[in-house]
Amino acid sequence: MPNTLATVNGPVAVDQLGTTLMHEHVFILTPDVQQNYGDSWWNEEERVADAVEKLQALKNAGIDTIVDPTVVGLGRYLPRLQRINKQVDINIVVATGLYTFDEIPHFFHYRGPGALFDGPEPMTQLFIRDITEGIAQTGVKAAFLKGVVEERGLTPDQTRVQSAICETHAQTGVPITVHTNAAAQTGRLALNFYRDHGVDLAKVVIGHAGDSNDLDYLKWIMDQGATIGCDRFGLDVFNPTAERVSTVATLCADGYADRIVISHDASCYIDFFSGEQSQQQLQAAVPNWNYLHIPRDVLPALREAGVTEKQITTMLVDNPRRYFTPAAGA
Ligand SMILES: [Zn+2]
């Protein structure tokens, strides 16, 4: 039996994932705001059609799989993703977890170990349910865990989230992607926490590490077996493409290609910039922040910088496959 991985359209053999972008969103939305104010900017039919078109263009550009870390806190909604994915043949791998920079929602605050209503950690129970039974009766299973360690660090609430992530990892073996702040080097906090909690560091991607060009920091992460997410290509405001390329090329030359994944952290629509005017301003500010920047611009630039075809395959195909291959005995 080959190892299979859950995707929106059903299980896919892990060795058939093909060329994979390890951190892309389809939508980033704020459901509370959308439900109350979205009438001025949200058109469901337009957005679905637009997503189908953008994902099809990505598939046509040679990408077989996207790994989508949109969880609660970023507007995860599987029925819409299922509707889109029925119309475009690309693998979409979805996550469970919680996206917050500091506090957890009150939904979780009063329940759990030591809370007003003392009991088992509800986050762990829900994360495990998403992985083993599927998300919200859709039958779609989450295949990895997503959390955040931001500048504010491991606040008490964040510690609860990260503990639930570690516990879920221990029980299910699914890998972890953590959003970190590269300027504050919070990948160090995340990785230390995971090591102390028995996580297999080979199953960890330190997301957004590639916003930094500090080679000591990046190598520190990889030397422990974790993978760095050079996953914001196109977000030039955090780190321009030329510098991202040069950092990846240097690390490849130093023998680290097997611990690097590349992606954009882009989306078809992000409501942080809702409305026609904001979308145009976003386009003007970060014109390359879209799904096609890597196939069109970044891969040629990496080759130009001396990165070999084999190293590119390692980053886009082999590393994602290894990340999603269950550890022996798991
Ligand atoms: Zn993201």
Coordinates of C-alpha atoms and ligand atoms in Angstrom, one line a residue:
M1 CA 0.0 0.0 0.0
P2 CA 1.5 3.3 -1.0
N3 CA 1.3 6.2 1.5
T4 CA -1.6 8.4 0.7
L5 CA -2.3 12.0 1.6
A6 CA -5.7 13.6 2.2
T7 CA -6.6 16.5 -0.2
V8 CA -9.8 18.4 -1.0
N9 CA -10.6 16.0 -3.9
G10 CA -9.7 12.9 -1.9
P11 CA -6.6 10.8 -1.1
V12 CA -3.5 11.2 -3.4
A13 CA -0.5 8.9 -3.3
V14 CA 2.3 10.9 -1.5
D15 CA 4.7 10.0 -4.3
Q16 CA 2.3 11.5 -6.9
L17 CA 2.2 15.0 -5.3
G18 CA 4.5 16.2 -8.0
T19 CA 5.7 19.8 -8.0
T20 CA 4.4 21.4 -4.8
L21 CA 4.1 24.9 -3.4
M22 CA 4.2 24.4 0.4
H23 CA 2.4 27.6 1.5
E24 CA -0.4 29.1 -0.6
H25 CA -3.8 30.1 0.5
V26 CA -6.9 30.0 -1.7
F27 CA -8.8 32.6 0.3
I28 CA -8.0 34.5 3.5
L29 CA -11.2 35.9 4.9
T30 CA -12.7 37.2 8.1
P31 CA -16.1 35.5 8.3
D32 CA -17.6 37.8 11.0
V33 CA -16.8 40.9 8.9
Q34 CA -17.7 39.3 5.6
Q35 CA -21.2 38.2 7.0
N36 CA -21.9 41.8 8.2
Y37 CA -20.2 44.0 5.7
G38 CA -19.2 41.9 2.8
D39 CA -22.1 43.0 0.6
S40 CA -19.9 46.0 -0.6
W41 CA -17.0 43.8 -1.7
W42 CA -17.7 40.1 -1.7
N43 CA -19.4 38.3 -4.7
E44 CA -19.3 34.6 -4.1
E45 CA -19.8 33.7 -7.8
E46 CA -17.1 36.1 -9.0
R47 CA -14.6 35.0 -6.4
V48 CA -15.2 31.3 -7.1
A49 CA -14.7 31.8 -10.8
D50 CA -11.6 33.9 -10.2
A51 CA -10.1 31.2 -7.9
V52 CA -10.8 28.5 -10.5
E53 CA -9.1 30.6 -13.2
K54 CA -6.0 31.4 -11.0
L55 CA -5.6 27.8 -9.9
Q56 CA -5.9 26.6 -13.4
A57 CA -3.2 29.0 -14.5
L58 CA -1.0 27.7 -11.7
K59 CA -1.6 24.1 -12.8
N60 CA -0.8 25.1 -16.4
A61 CA 2.4 26.6 -15.1
G62 CA 3.5 23.2 -13.9
I63 CA 2.4 23.1 -10.3
D64 CA 0.6 19.9 -9.3
T65 CA -0.1 20.6 -5.6
I66 CA -0.6 23.5 -3.2
V67 CA -0.4 23.1 0.5
D68 CA -3.0 25.5 2.1
P69 CA -2.4 26.5 5.7
T70 CA -5.7 28.4 6.1
V71 CA -7.1 27.4 9.5
V72 CA -9.6 28.9 12.0
G73 CA -8.6 32.5 12.3
L74 CA -8.1 32.9 8.5
G75 CA -11.6 31.9 7.4
R76 CA -11.2 28.2 6.5
Y77 CA -14.4 27.1 4.7
L78 CA -14.3 23.7 3.0
P79 CA -17.5 23.7 1.0
R80 CA -16.3 26.7 -1.1
L81 CA -12.9 25.0 -1.6
Q82 CA -14.6 21.8 -2.7
R83 CA -16.8 23.6 -5.2
I84 CA -13.7 25.3 -6.7
N85 CA -11.6 22.1 -6.7
K86 CA -14.3 20.3 -8.6
Q87 CA -13.6 22.6 -11.5
V88 CA -9.8 22.5 -11.5
D89 CA -7.5 19.6 -11.4
I90 CA -4.9 20.6 -8.8
N91 CA -4.2 19.0 -5.4
I92 CA -5.1 21.2 -2.5
V93 CA -3.8 19.9 0.9
V94 CA -5.6 21.5 3.9
A95 CA -4.6 22.1 7.5
T96 CA -6.0 22.2 11.0
G97 CA -4.8 24.4 13.8
L98 CA -5.4 28.0 14.9
Y99 CA -4.2 31.3 13.6
T100 CA -3.7 33.9 16.2
F101 CA -0.8 36.2 17.1
D102 CA -1.6 36.2 20.8
E103 CA -5.0 35.3 22.4
I104 CA -7.2 32.4 21.6
P105 CA -10.9 33.0 20.8
H106 CA -13.2 33.0 23.8
F107 CA -14.8 29.9 22.4
F108 CA -11.7 28.1 23.7
H109 CA -10.8 30.4 26.6
Y110 CA -13.3 29.1 29.2
R111 CA -12.8 25.4 28.4
G112 CA -9.8 23.2 28.8
P113 CA -7.1 22.3 31.3
G114 CA -7.3 24.7 34.3
A115 CA -10.0 26.8 32.6
L116 CA -13.3 27.8 34.2
F117 CA -14.8 24.6 32.8
D118 CA -11.9 22.3 33.5
G119 CA -11.5 19.4 31.1
P120 CA -9.4 18.0 28.2
E121 CA -8.0 20.5 25.7
P122 CA -10.8 21.1 23.2
M123 CA -8.3 22.3 20.5
T124 CA -6.6 18.9 20.6
Q125 CA -9.9 17.1 20.3
L126 CA -11.0 19.2 17.3
F127 CA -7.6 19.1 15.5
I128 CA -7.6 15.3 15.8
R129 CA -11.2 15.1 14.5
D130 CA -10.2 17.2 11.5
I131 CA -7.4 14.8 10.7
T132 CA -9.0 11.5 11.5
E133 CA -12.7 12.0 10.6
G134 CA -12.6 15.1 8.4
I135 CA -13.6 18.7 8.6
A136 CA -17.2 19.8 9.4
Q137 CA -19.0 16.8 7.7
T138 CA -17.3 17.5 4.4
G139 CA -15.3 14.3 4.4
V140 CA -12.1 16.3 3.7
K141 CA -9.4 15.5 6.1
A142 CA -6.7 17.9 7.3
A143 CA -3.2 16.6 6.5
F144 CA -1.0 19.0 8.6
L145 CA -1.0 21.3 11.5
K146 CA -0.7 25.1 11.4
G147 CA 0.1 27.5 14.2
V148 CA 1.8 30.8 14.8
V149 CA 4.7 32.0 16.9
E150 CA 4.8 35.8 16.4
E151 CA 6.7 38.7 17.9
R152 CA 4.8 38.4 21.1
G153 CA 6.2 34.9 21.5
L154 CA 4.7 32.1 23.4
T155 CA 2.1 33.9 25.4
P156 CA 0.0 31.8 27.7
D157 CA -2.7 31.4 25.0
Q158 CA -0.2 30.6 22.3
T159 CA 1.4 28.0 24.6
R160 CA -2.0 26.3 24.8
V161 CA -2.3 26.3 21.0
Q162 CA 1.2 25.0 20.5
S163 CA 0.8 22.3 23.2
A164 CA -2.4 21.2 21.4
I165 CA -0.4 21.1 18.1
C166 CA 2.3 19.0 19.7
E167 CA -0.2 16.6 21.3
T168 CA -2.0 16.2 18.0
H169 CA 1.3 15.6 16.2
A170 CA 2.2 12.9 18.8
Q171 CA -1.2 11.2 18.4
T172 CA -1.5 11.4 14.6
G173 CA 2.1 11.9 13.3
V174 CA 0.9 14.7 10.9
P175 CA 3.6 17.4 10.2
I176 CA 3.6 21.0 11.4
T177 CA 3.9 24.3 9.7
V178 CA 4.4 27.3 11.9
H179 CA 4.1 31.0 10.9
T180 CA 7.0 32.8 12.4
N181 CA 8.4 36.3 12.5
A182 CA 11.8 36.2 10.8
A183 CA 12.9 39.6 11.9
A184 CA 12.3 38.6 15.6
Q185 CA 13.7 35.1 14.8
T186 CA 10.7 33.4 16.5
G187 CA 11.5 30.2 14.7
R188 CA 14.0 29.7 17.6
L189 CA 11.1 29.8 20.1
A190 CA 9.0 27.5 18.0
L191 CA 11.7 25.0 17.4
N192 CA 12.8 24.9 21.0
F193 CA 9.2 24.4 22.1
Y194 CA 8.7 21.5 19.6
R195 CA 12.0 19.8 20.6
D196 CA 11.0 20.0 24.3
H197 CA 7.6 18.5 23.5
G198 CA 9.0 15.5 21.6
V199 CA 8.1 16.6 18.1
D200 CA 10.0 15.0 15.2
L201 CA 11.8 18.2 13.9
A202 CA 12.0 16.6 10.4
K203 CA 8.3 17.1 10.3
V204 CA 8.4 20.9 10.9
V205 CA 8.5 23.8 8.5
I206 CA 9.5 27.1 10.0
G207 CA 7.2 29.2 7.8
H208 CA 8.4 32.7 6.6
A209 CA 11.9 32.0 7.7
G210 CA 12.9 33.2 4.2
D211 CA 11.9 36.7 5.1
S212 CA 15.3 36.7 6.7
N213 CA 18.7 36.6 4.9
D214 CA 20.5 35.8 8.2
L215 CA 22.3 32.7 7.2
D216 CA 23.3 31.8 10.8
Y217 CA 19.6 31.8 11.8
L218 CA 18.5 29.8 8.8
K219 CA 21.2 27.2 9.2
W220 CA 20.5 26.9 12.9
I221 CA 17.0 25.8 12.0
M222 CA 18.1 23.4 9.3
D223 CA 20.9 21.9 11.3
Q224 CA 18.3 20.5 13.6
G225 CA 16.5 18.7 10.8
A226 CA 13.7 21.2 10.4
T227 CA 12.8 22.8 7.0
I228 CA 12.8 26.5 6.3
G229 CA 9.9 28.0 4.4
C230 CA 11.3 30.4 1.8
D231 CA 7.6 30.9 1.3
R232 CA 6.9 34.6 0.6
F233 CA 8.3 35.1 -2.8
G234 CA 6.7 38.2 -4.2
L235 CA 6.2 39.9 -0.8
D236 CA 9.0 42.3 -1.7
V237 CA 8.1 44.6 1.2
F238 CA 9.5 42.0 3.6
N239 CA 12.4 40.8 1.5
P240 CA 12.9 41.6 -2.2
T241 CA 13.0 38.8 -4.7
A242 CA 16.6 39.3 -5.6
E243 CA 17.7 38.8 -2.0
R244 CA 15.4 35.9 -1.4
V245 CA 16.9 34.3 -4.5
S246 CA 20.5 35.0 -3.4
T247 CA 19.9 33.5 0.0
V248 CA 18.3 30.3 -1.4
A249 CA 21.2 30.0 -3.9
T250 CA 23.8 30.4 -1.2
L251 CA 22.1 27.8 1.0
C252 CA 21.8 25.4 -1.9
A253 CA 25.5 25.9 -2.6
D254 CA 26.2 25.1 1.0
G255 CA 24.4 21.8 0.8
Y256 CA 21.0 22.7 2.4
A257 CA 18.6 22.2 -0.6
D258 CA 17.1 19.2 1.2
R259 CA 15.8 21.5 4.0
I260 CA 14.3 24.3 1.9
V261 CA 10.8 24.7 0.5
I262 CA 9.7 27.6 -1.7
S263 CA 6.3 29.2 -2.1
H264 CA 4.5 32.6 -2.2
D265 CA 2.0 32.7 0.7
A266 CA -0.2 34.2 -1.9
S267 CA -4.0 33.8 -2.3
C268 CA -6.7 34.3 -4.8
Y269 CA -8.3 36.8 -2.6
I270 CA -7.3 38.3 0.8
D271 CA -9.9 40.4 2.6
F272 CA -7.2 42.3 4.6
F273 CA -7.3 44.4 1.4
S274 CA -11.0 44.1 0.6
G275 CA -12.7 46.4 -1.9
E276 CA -11.7 47.5 -5.3
Q277 CA -9.4 50.3 -4.2
S278 CA -7.5 48.3 -1.6
Q279 CA -7.0 45.4 -4.1
Q280 CA -5.5 47.9 -6.6
Q281 CA -3.3 49.4 -3.9
L282 CA -2.2 45.9 -3.0
Q283 CA -1.4 45.1 -6.7
A284 CA 0.6 48.4 -6.9
A285 CA 2.5 47.7 -3.6
V286 CA 3.4 44.0 -4.3
P287 CA 2.9 43.4 -8.0
N288 CA 4.7 40.0 -7.9
W289 CA 2.7 38.6 -5.0
N290 CA 0.8 36.0 -6.9
Y291 CA 0.8 32.3 -7.7
L292 CA 2.8 32.6 -10.9
H293 CA 5.9 34.5 -9.7
I294 CA 7.9 31.4 -8.9
P295 CA 7.2 29.5 -12.2
R296 CA 7.7 32.7 -14.2
D297 CA 10.4 34.7 -12.5
V298 CA 11.9 32.9 -9.5
L299 CA 12.9 29.6 -11.0
P300 CA 14.8 31.3 -13.9
A301 CA 16.5 33.6 -11.4
L302 CA 17.5 30.6 -9.2
R303 CA 19.0 28.8 -12.2
E304 CA 20.8 32.0 -13.1
A305 CA 22.2 32.2 -9.6
G306 CA 23.6 28.7 -9.9
V307 CA 20.9 26.5 -8.4
T308 CA 20.8 23.2 -10.3
E309 CA 17.8 21.5 -11.7
K310 CA 18.3 18.7 -9.2
Q311 CA 18.2 21.2 -6.3
I312 CA 15.0 22.8 -7.7
T313 CA 13.4 19.3 -7.8
T314 CA 14.6 18.7 -4.3
M315 CA 12.9 21.8 -3.0
L316 CA 9.7 21.6 -5.1
V317 CA 9.1 17.8 -5.2
D318 CA 11.3 15.7 -2.9
N319 CA 11.0 17.8 0.3
P320 CA 7.2 18.1 0.2
R321 CA 7.0 14.4 -0.4
R322 CA 9.3 13.6 2.5
Y323 CA 7.4 16.0 4.8
F324 CA 4.1 14.2 4.1
T325 CA 5.5 10.7 4.2
P326 CA 4.6 9.2 7.6
A327 CA 7.6 8.5 9.8
A328 CA 8.4 4.8 10.0
G329 CA 6.3 3.1 12.7
A330 CA 3.8 6.0 12.9
Ligands
ZN1 ZN 0.2 32.1 5.1

